[in-house]
Amino acid sequence: MKLAYYPGCVAQETGKELDRSTRWVAQRLGIELVDFPNFSCCGSGFIDEANPVLNVALNARNLAIAERAGLDILTVCSTCQGMLALANNRLQEPPIKAKVDAALSQIGVQYRGSTKVTHLLDVLVRGIGVEAIRQRVVRPLTGLKVGAFYGCHLLRPADRIASESPEEPHSFEDLLTALGATPVLYRGRVMCCGFPILFVKEATASRVAGIQIDDARAHGADAMATPCPLCHLSLDAYQNKAEKQVGHDLDMPVFHLPQLVGLALGASAADLGLPRHLVSTDAALRKIGAVAVPS
Amino acid sequence: MSEEIVDVPFEVYRFDPARDRAPRYQRYALRLAPHTPVLSALLAIRNDLDPSLALRYSCRSAICGSCAMVINSKSRLACQTPIGPELERHGRIVIDPMRNMPVLRDLVTDTRSFWTNYRRIDPFLKPNPAKPMPEGRPSPMSPAEVARFYETPRCIACAACYSACPAVEADPMFPGPMALAKLYRFVVDPRDGGTQERLVKIQPGGLWLCLRCHLCTESCPKGVRPSERIMDLKELAIAAQGGTETGSKHAVGFKENIRERGILNEMRLVRQTSGFGGMIAQLGQGFHILRKKRELMHAPKPIEGASEVQRLYEALDTEERR
């Protein structure tokens, strides 16, 4: 399997551990990642607020880069996934397509609309398959109760972008089960992490995050896992702020999706960048018998 | 055509604040056809098993908007939700009252905050001197003008979106999806004279608290797509007033940030949104994160072909748009 790898901004910056663990898992599972240093930011939803046509054009350029190489795109971020898929969807509207095509032609780019955008979660569950992954597990995550946290833009708006039910998704839980973990079902798993307004009104954003972490905890989760580095920032890097909002300690380790896959496939904590997390993952690592590396 | 009758385990939220110390779930076992709407099942419970169950309903046809409730954790109309698919996914049907508002009894909630927020947006046409009303009647609109807000008047004010909204849950300042979708309807109505004033009034602590999670759009029984109307409002607010609020500054700042290198410069974004004062306020958290993530200090290298990105901006982010 060969895919155009679209890491997104955060996985190249403060979320580098996501890039590192993605590459580790891809190599182990035989997914060939092709890098394109000319991919731009997806707009993260913010450019969509300010100028939706520009947002579609930026992503159409990214889609065209992959199309020229004859590859589909692999994302590791719910928001990048949502924005790139949304561009494919909105290009079905003739007035938007006309404006975007005209702008792209000025830079000598043409997008015919053939690039599929797939998130790593989908590639693992439906591309490689949970059974094939189960057979590769060398360190089952037995006893670890994990609350999957999908991230809004992987699921909604469903009729435009989703690859599975926005209300009852189960691909993440299926994967967790294959890794030997026990998935925890809770309302918050399809809710928002608060990130989009973290810099607009931090207290509200952190309260939203705290509500979901509390919900996961109340349903018995030892850890959470997310396919989105923006959710990870909100749930991990700003968990101290969420604690202030809900008024008690949370101490919830939050994994990136490929980190949990990597752990089950035998990677070390350092391979996966776990020491870079703000909330220690040590307790979860001890639970599955993986040695925690001092940070 | 006959349909199989199946066993349906119900768990229904029961709470009378005047008598009960805490809410409880009451179980009922019914035998029903899978196409039966949840509302019909609840009425069967009330009529045949337990007349004390309180619920609100009227038309049974998804028109009156009275029977919104939380069905297996999703906010929706009970009359429009068949039990079959719910049973298939969950093996039982758990019914709660709407969220984000107080419970009066069982499934009946106090919707006052929903309506108060609706009134915040002045939900009526304001005279527009450019479009006089002959004989007190609004002037007719062209089909193209109507098409801009065709979905929004379908709203039946059921409050399912309000119940589903995490911003309403976390912040009483947020007016909620329905109020903002209605606001959009008045802002783009050519007969309305209050557009600019409406856009100014809604911005502080209102419009920019939307999380873009689209839960409202998934819960809306009428296809109003409130989250997308809110996105439209944000675009209109920025086009009319630029980055004047923290929220619009963040959107405009993010857009300008990407223009420069084609990739996000994280540190610079904080200054673009919050100014130097905001940067100082963020210092503590900045150091907290820097302990583990040093990249925060370094501006990323521009992408290859950053000039292509800049030319897209020149073509599509023109002066009048900014």
XYZ file of C-alpha atoms in Angstrom:
617
model
C 0.000 0.000 0.000
C 1.427 3.342 -1.105
C -0.094 6.651 -0.027
C 0.644 10.369 -0.158
C 1.351 11.185 3.483
C -0.289 14.386 4.687
C 0.974 14.920 8.241
C -0.616 18.362 8.762
C 0.996 21.227 10.658
C 0.714 19.994 14.227
C 2.322 16.591 13.575
C 5.284 18.479 12.139
C 5.505 20.834 15.117
C 4.253 20.428 18.702
C 2.711 17.046 17.872
C 5.875 15.484 16.384
C 5.279 12.309 18.386
C 2.272 11.675 16.126
C 4.460 11.822 13.013
C 7.070 9.597 14.628
C 4.575 6.943 15.733
C 2.766 7.035 12.381
C 6.010 6.322 10.535
C 6.885 3.519 12.950
C 3.498 1.825 12.502
C 3.405 2.364 8.725
C 6.837 0.805 8.316
C 5.846 -2.161 10.453
C 2.588 -2.738 8.553
C 4.021 -2.235 5.084
C 2.336 1.073 4.320
C 4.648 3.121 2.082
C 4.357 6.824 2.988
C 5.361 9.250 0.248
C 6.286 12.715 1.522
C 5.335 15.886 -0.332
C 7.178 18.917 1.059
C 4.883 21.159 -0.995
C 1.660 20.226 0.860
C 0.196 23.293 2.569
C -1.876 23.621 5.734
C -5.508 22.445 5.409
C -6.816 25.656 6.989
C -7.800 23.839 10.183
C -11.392 25.101 9.909
C -10.268 28.669 10.646
C -9.649 29.624 7.021
C -13.056 28.086 6.275
C -14.515 30.657 8.695
C -12.655 33.560 7.143
C -12.787 32.664 3.445
C -14.424 29.346 2.489
C -13.506 29.488 -1.207
C -9.834 30.094 -0.414
C -10.069 27.161 1.982
C -11.331 24.875 -0.791
C -8.629 26.168 -3.162
C -5.765 25.506 -0.719
C -6.988 21.953 -0.252
C -7.684 21.447 -3.965
C -4.019 22.310 -4.534
C -3.046 19.618 -2.003
C -5.409 17.128 -3.626
C -3.961 17.979 -7.052
C -0.402 17.344 -5.823
C -1.395 13.802 -4.847
C -3.428 13.337 -8.024
C -0.410 14.235 -10.160
C 1.558 11.530 -8.344
C -1.282 9.064 -8.831
C -1.725 8.552 -5.089
C -4.528 8.841 -2.578
C -3.920 10.898 0.568
C -3.354 9.515 4.056
C -4.153 11.908 6.913
C -3.408 11.478 10.616
C -5.588 14.339 11.855
C -9.383 14.420 12.054
C -9.375 18.097 11.126
C -7.067 17.706 8.100
C -9.176 14.718 7.058
C -12.344 16.791 7.381
C -11.005 19.814 5.523
C -9.530 17.841 2.598
C -12.673 15.713 2.292
C -14.828 18.837 2.551
C -12.922 20.348 -0.381
C -13.725 17.288 -2.507
C -17.362 17.666 -1.464
C -17.642 21.406 -2.062
C -16.016 21.123 -5.481
C -19.265 19.443 -6.534
C -20.896 22.896 -6.324
C -20.395 24.505 -9.762
C -19.939 28.149 -8.579
C -17.225 27.120 -6.096
C -15.539 24.813 -8.590
C -15.422 27.604 -11.188
C -13.707 30.032 -8.789
C -11.271 27.432 -7.507
C -10.376 26.118 -10.976
C -9.700 29.667 -12.177
C -7.381 30.368 -9.240
C -5.583 27.026 -9.609
C -5.033 27.636 -13.326
C -3.108 30.803 -12.408
C -0.513 28.622 -10.707
C -0.588 26.012 -13.450
C -2.482 23.443 -11.377
C -5.448 21.382 -12.436
C -7.454 19.124 -10.128
C -9.660 16.546 -11.828
C -11.235 15.375 -8.570
C -9.858 11.841 -8.357
C -7.914 11.961 -5.082
C -9.444 10.013 -2.208
C -8.670 11.208 1.301
C -8.399 8.554 3.994
C -7.527 8.801 7.643
C -5.046 6.374 9.173
C -7.886 4.918 11.275
C -9.739 3.925 8.123
C -6.599 2.571 6.460
C -5.887 0.381 9.490
C -9.438 -0.861 10.006
C -10.681 -1.227 6.449
C -7.494 -1.128 4.352
C -5.268 -3.506 6.301
C -8.066 -4.983 8.383
C -8.449 -5.598 12.104
C -7.830 -9.327 11.709
C -4.481 -8.750 9.958
C -3.507 -6.291 12.681
C -4.568 -8.686 15.431
C -2.174 -11.255 14.005
C 0.721 -8.786 14.244
C 0.136 -7.947 17.917
C 3.093 -8.950 20.095
C 2.161 -6.996 23.203
C -1.612 -7.151 23.642
C -2.993 -4.182 25.519
C -4.814 -6.571 27.851
C -6.571 -4.941 30.757
C -6.219 -1.420 29.419
C -9.599 0.287 29.234
C -9.470 2.898 26.504
C -11.982 5.594 25.644
C -11.747 6.316 21.927
C -12.216 9.992 21.113
C -12.971 10.410 17.424
C -12.731 14.168 16.814
C -15.580 16.036 15.138
C -14.191 16.403 11.637
C -13.726 12.689 11.129
C -17.486 12.245 11.574
C -19.387 15.405 10.751
C -21.087 16.760 8.735
C -21.642 13.115 7.830
C -23.341 13.589 4.476
C -20.355 15.623 3.259
C -17.326 13.861 4.696
C -17.874 10.838 6.909
C -16.863 7.279 6.160
C -18.936 5.806 8.970
C -21.957 6.587 11.142
C -21.446 9.899 12.958
C -23.561 8.747 15.865
C -22.556 5.144 16.300
C -19.018 4.889 14.918
C -17.200 1.723 15.860
C -14.018 1.517 13.753
C -11.832 2.851 16.577
C -13.354 0.470 19.115
C -12.923 -2.431 16.654
C -9.244 -1.546 16.329
C -8.787 -1.238 20.103
C -10.323 -4.679 20.540
C -7.929 -6.128 17.955
C -5.024 -4.615 19.913
C -6.214 -6.440 23.028
C -7.525 -3.346 24.817
C -11.030 -2.980 26.227
C -12.885 -0.140 24.516
C -15.029 2.042 26.762
C -18.273 3.394 25.319
C -19.212 6.856 26.564
C -21.193 9.777 25.193
C -18.126 12.011 24.947
C -16.423 9.818 22.365
C -18.235 11.613 19.534
C -18.269 15.018 21.222
C -16.038 18.054 20.747
C -12.660 18.518 22.475
C -13.026 22.303 22.693
C -9.933 23.052 20.612
C -11.531 25.365 18.011
C -12.144 28.038 20.656
C -9.098 27.374 22.827
C -7.610 30.703 21.761
C -10.969 32.482 21.662
C -12.207 31.654 25.163
C -9.920 29.265 26.962
C -12.200 28.700 29.950
C -15.067 27.471 27.774
C -12.811 25.333 25.590
C -11.197 23.740 28.636
C -14.560 23.092 30.224
C -15.665 21.257 27.057
C -12.479 19.152 27.216
C -12.910 18.499 30.936
C -16.497 17.301 30.461
C -15.392 14.667 27.923
C -12.423 13.487 30.019
C -14.657 13.207 33.078
C -17.185 11.238 31.042
C -14.522 8.797 29.849
C -13.297 8.392 33.426
C -16.836 7.866 34.753
C -17.228 4.988 32.294
C -14.044 3.371 33.539
C -11.400 4.508 31.051
C -7.733 4.226 32.153
C -6.691 6.190 29.072
C -8.107 7.977 26.070
C -6.959 7.748 22.462
C -7.548 10.119 19.598
C -6.941 10.174 15.838
C -6.598 13.987 15.958
C -3.569 15.981 17.204
C -5.769 19.023 17.867
C -7.921 16.937 20.211
C -4.644 15.721 21.691
C -3.509 19.292 22.398
C -6.804 20.086 24.050
C -7.032 16.838 26.045
C -3.335 16.463 26.939
C -1.367 19.721 26.653
C -4.227 21.741 28.133
C -5.510 19.095 30.560
C -4.195 21.241 33.423
C -6.629 23.955 32.315
C -9.482 21.439 32.011
C -8.766 20.354 35.595
C -9.274 23.952 36.760
C -12.612 24.096 34.964
C -14.028 20.854 36.344
C -12.527 21.516 39.757
C -10.596 18.295 40.316
C -7.602 16.312 39.063
C -8.106 14.380 35.852
C -4.786 12.511 35.381
C -5.979 11.006 32.124
C -3.242 9.796 29.774
C -4.168 10.516 26.166
C -2.630 8.521 23.326
C -2.425 9.325 19.652
C -4.025 6.506 17.634
C -0.751 5.158 16.134
C 0.916 5.183 19.553
C -1.463 2.525 20.855
C -1.072 0.503 17.662
C 2.712 0.844 18.005
C 2.667 -0.298 21.639
C 0.715 -3.417 20.675
C 3.113 -4.096 17.804
C 6.072 -3.917 20.162
C 7.363 -0.342 19.898
C 9.054 1.282 22.874
C 7.740 4.403 24.563
C 10.638 6.348 23.039
C 9.897 5.036 19.521
C 6.457 6.556 19.869
C 7.421 9.844 21.500
C 5.431 9.109 24.655
C 7.785 11.129 26.896
C 6.640 14.225 24.985
C 3.152 14.077 26.498
C 2.217 16.584 29.166
C 0.177 14.005 31.106
C 2.307 10.980 31.917
C 1.351 7.727 30.207
C 3.385 5.648 32.697
C 0.429 4.215 34.612
C -1.129 2.977 31.367
C 2.216 1.541 30.217
C 2.654 -0.337 33.476
C -0.794 -1.808 33.062
C 0.176 -3.443 29.756
C 3.661 -4.397 30.893
C 5.510 -1.905 28.691
C 8.528 -0.343 30.387
C 8.089 3.366 30.933
C 11.070 5.443 29.875
C 11.929 8.336 32.203
C 11.228 11.633 30.432
C -47.864 -6.398 4.791
C -47.078 -7.950 8.116
C -44.078 -7.078 10.218
C -42.419 -9.083 12.935
C -43.203 -8.016 16.498
C -40.130 -7.715 18.723
C -39.358 -7.336 22.424
C -38.269 -3.790 23.226
C -36.608 -3.042 26.559
C -37.070 0.621 27.487
C -35.220 2.539 30.188
C -36.903 5.854 30.808
C -35.609 8.741 32.892
C -37.941 9.529 35.771
C -37.596 12.532 38.017
C -40.013 14.718 39.896
C -37.931 17.475 41.528
C -40.738 18.110 44.039
C -40.670 14.527 45.324
C -37.542 12.672 44.276
C -34.068 13.141 45.679
C -32.397 11.905 42.488
C -33.414 10.835 39.000
C -33.804 7.120 38.264
C -34.356 4.971 35.181
C -37.527 2.945 35.022
C -37.645 -0.205 32.901
C -40.578 -1.128 30.716
C -40.899 -4.151 28.449
C -42.946 -3.718 25.297
C -43.688 -5.804 22.222
C -43.770 -3.641 19.125
C -43.177 -3.595 15.389
C -39.700 -2.201 14.489
C -41.154 0.704 12.518
C -42.950 2.034 15.633
C -41.822 5.575 16.492
C -40.338 6.076 19.951
C -43.134 8.548 20.703
C -45.831 5.939 20.027
C -43.992 3.546 22.317
C -43.830 6.142 25.099
C -47.542 6.859 24.684
C -48.254 3.131 24.906
C -46.292 3.096 28.174
C -48.241 6.044 29.491
C -51.644 4.797 28.349
C -51.313 1.118 29.217
C -48.576 0.708 31.831
C -47.868 3.879 33.765
C -50.070 6.984 33.589
C -47.588 8.896 35.766
C -45.020 9.284 32.958
C -44.762 12.932 31.927
C -43.826 13.846 28.359
C -44.528 16.665 25.938
C -45.937 16.032 22.456
C -48.600 17.206 20.108
C -48.675 16.585 16.355
C -46.862 13.208 16.056
C -45.766 14.326 12.589
C -42.477 16.221 13.088
C -44.186 19.578 12.654
C -44.868 20.930 16.148
C -41.387 20.366 17.574
C -42.697 19.343 21.008
C -41.293 15.836 21.473
C -37.526 16.436 21.259
C -35.682 14.252 23.792
C -32.468 12.288 24.118
C -32.804 8.816 22.605
C -29.793 6.545 23.174
C -27.706 9.690 23.818
C -28.804 11.535 20.652
C -31.057 14.584 20.731
C -33.949 14.108 18.328
C -37.723 14.027 17.799
C -39.349 10.966 19.365
C -42.071 10.946 16.701
C -39.480 10.718 13.926
C -37.241 8.022 15.429
C -38.254 4.422 14.737
C -37.332 1.902 17.406
C -35.923 -0.720 14.984
C -32.520 0.833 14.197
C -32.087 1.932 17.822
C -32.686 -1.600 18.992
C -30.282 -2.993 16.418
C -27.463 -0.679 17.541
C -28.044 -0.655 21.284
C -30.213 -3.654 22.157
C -32.391 -1.357 24.259
C -33.816 2.130 24.158
C -32.675 4.615 26.802
C -34.723 7.798 26.978
C -33.528 10.985 28.680
C -34.951 14.488 28.733
C -33.255 17.148 26.585
C -29.894 18.321 27.864
C -28.764 21.867 28.637
C -32.009 22.818 30.393
C -33.647 22.010 33.741
C -36.039 19.084 34.075
C -39.566 19.941 35.206
C -40.713 16.337 35.413
C -39.560 13.148 33.674
C -39.128 14.021 29.988
C -40.577 17.525 30.249
C -37.932 20.247 30.372
C -37.993 23.953 31.039
C -37.112 25.464 27.642
C -36.997 29.071 28.836
C -33.258 29.575 28.248
C -33.706 28.348 24.667
C -36.389 30.964 24.020
C -34.521 33.718 25.872
C -31.543 33.091 23.608
C -33.813 33.170 20.579
C -35.104 36.587 21.625
C -31.519 37.845 21.940
C -31.225 37.915 18.157
C -34.345 40.110 17.569
C -36.192 37.457 15.559
C -38.276 39.799 13.414
C -37.762 41.874 10.292
C -36.484 45.385 10.897
C -37.517 48.075 8.413
C -35.114 48.500 5.525
C -35.275 51.994 3.956
C -33.911 50.549 0.703
C -36.828 48.108 0.544
C -39.950 50.048 1.556
C -43.052 48.090 2.477
C -45.971 49.278 0.372
C -49.193 49.056 2.343
C -47.245 47.620 5.247
C -46.373 44.441 3.343
C -42.796 43.293 2.840
C -41.623 43.632 -0.735
C -41.377 40.361 -2.659
C -38.047 38.567 -3.015
C -36.492 37.021 -6.088
C -36.012 33.229 -6.130
C -32.237 33.789 -5.906
C -32.668 35.910 -2.778
C -34.894 33.287 -1.172
C -32.439 30.522 -2.095
C -29.839 32.054 0.234
C -31.858 31.112 3.296
C -34.207 28.492 1.971
C -33.430 25.902 4.674
C -33.587 28.131 7.712
C -37.350 28.833 7.889
C -37.938 25.070 8.033
C -36.850 25.212 11.689
C -39.641 24.047 14.028
C -37.876 25.261 17.192
C -37.758 21.776 18.716
C -34.477 22.621 20.525
C -32.806 19.313 19.610
C -29.777 21.332 18.419
C -29.693 23.285 21.681
C -29.765 20.025 23.619
C -26.928 18.559 21.515
C -24.633 21.606 21.648
C -21.417 21.331 23.736
C -20.903 25.114 23.637
C -24.327 25.680 25.237
C -23.384 23.051 27.808
C -20.120 24.793 28.681
C -20.980 28.485 28.367
C -24.268 30.288 29.061
C -23.066 33.172 26.865
C -23.477 31.060 23.730
C -26.937 31.643 22.230
C -27.097 28.181 20.677
C -27.366 26.827 17.142
C -31.044 27.591 16.513
C -30.815 31.267 17.511
C -27.750 31.761 15.293
C -29.307 29.946 12.331
C -32.321 32.245 12.681
C -30.009 35.219 12.935
C -28.421 34.192 9.632
C -31.888 34.135 8.107
C -32.484 37.796 9.044
C -28.955 38.913 8.128
C -29.300 37.701 4.528
C -32.975 38.625 4.118
C -32.918 41.548 1.629
C -36.010 43.017 3.285
C -34.227 43.405 6.608
C -32.585 46.721 7.499
C -30.656 45.566 10.555
C -27.885 43.493 8.980
C -24.819 45.451 10.131
C -26.180 46.118 13.592
C -27.136 42.447 13.950
C -23.615 41.322 13.010
C -22.045 43.736 15.503
C -24.406 42.799 18.307
C -23.947 39.024 18.062
C -20.165 38.920 18.000
C -19.033 39.545 21.588
C -19.424 36.275 23.421
C -21.903 34.887 20.905
C -21.005 33.910 17.402
C -17.367 32.999 18.045
C -18.098 30.441 20.752
C -19.383 27.962 18.156
C -17.069 24.942 18.195
C -17.754 23.895 14.579
C -18.488 20.386 15.892
C -21.578 20.044 13.646
C -23.494 18.103 16.318
C -26.414 20.482 15.738
C -26.476 19.677 12.039
C -26.606 15.952 12.794
C -29.407 16.403 15.334
C -31.616 18.778 13.311
C -34.756 16.945 12.123
C -35.421 19.525 9.408
C -32.123 19.873 7.555
C -31.526 23.461 8.691
C -27.813 22.639 9.116
C -27.296 25.262 11.852
C -23.501 24.799 12.032
C -23.165 25.662 8.355
C -25.375 28.732 8.774
C -23.074 29.771 11.638
C -20.063 29.354 9.323
C -21.876 31.593 6.811
C -22.471 34.170 9.557
C -18.792 34.134 10.539
C -17.783 34.751 6.935
C -20.289 37.628 6.661
C -19.104 39.119 9.963
C -15.480 39.077 8.813
C -16.344 40.417 5.358
C -18.270 43.288 6.969
C -16.047 44.094 9.912
C -12.736 42.269 9.579
C -11.038 40.822 12.631
C -12.584 42.856 15.430
C -13.348 40.159 18.021
C -10.993 37.585 19.511
C -12.767 34.957 17.413
C -12.614 36.804 14.120
C -9.031 37.910 14.884
C -8.149 34.268 15.317
C -9.757 33.236 12.019
C -8.195 36.142 10.109
C -4.874 35.705 11.959
C -4.788 32.017 11.086
C -5.483 32.783 7.445
C -2.690 35.373 7.350
C -0.363 33.014 9.210
C -0.696 30.384 6.466
C -0.253 32.958 3.704
C 3.308 33.538 4.896
C 4.799 30.021 4.809
C 1.990 27.675 3.789
C 2.379 25.984 7.172
C 1.304 27.116 10.636
C 3.667 29.208 12.728
C 2.220 28.271 16.115
C 3.923 30.890 18.301
C 3.042 33.722 15.936
C -0.633 32.725 15.934
C -1.011 33.496 19.629
C 0.162 37.064 19.006
C -2.087 37.419 15.947
C -5.146 36.408 17.980
C -4.471 37.891 21.368
C -1.862 40.620 20.850
C 1.121 41.073 23.130
C -1.118 41.197 26.206
C -2.538 37.829 25.276
C 0.953 36.445 24.708
C 1.919 37.428 28.226
C -1.287 35.820 29.550
C -0.318 32.628 27.687
C 3.276 32.623 28.997
C 2.570 30.259 31.878
C 0.905 27.698 29.645
C 3.623 28.263 27.032
C 6.315 27.238 29.518
C 4.150 24.332 30.667
C 4.040 23.011 27.098
C 7.654 23.919 26.270
C 8.868 21.521 28.964
C 7.977 18.686 26.592
C 7.549 20.312 23.210
C 10.435 22.593 22.297
C 9.217 23.048 18.708
C 6.863 25.728 19.981
C 9.850 28.091 19.970
C 10.845 27.519 16.354
C 9.105 28.881 13.287
C 8.724 26.062 10.757
C 10.437 26.209 7.375
C 8.156 27.465 4.592
C 6.688 24.697 2.439
C 8.085 24.167 -1.042
C 5.933 26.173 -3.405
C 4.861 28.688 -0.744
C 4.653 31.240 -3.555
C 1.869 29.150 -5.144
C -0.090 29.454 -1.921
C 0.489 33.201 -1.911
C -0.802 33.457 -5.465
C -3.967 31.584 -4.484
C -4.443 34.182 -1.770
C -3.931 36.984 -4.300
C -6.572 35.447 -6.551
C -9.175 34.611 -3.930
C -8.505 36.707 -0.839
C -8.886 40.049 -2.546
C -8.892 43.481 -0.913
C -12.683 43.766 -0.715
C -12.855 40.377 1.013
C -10.453 41.525 3.712
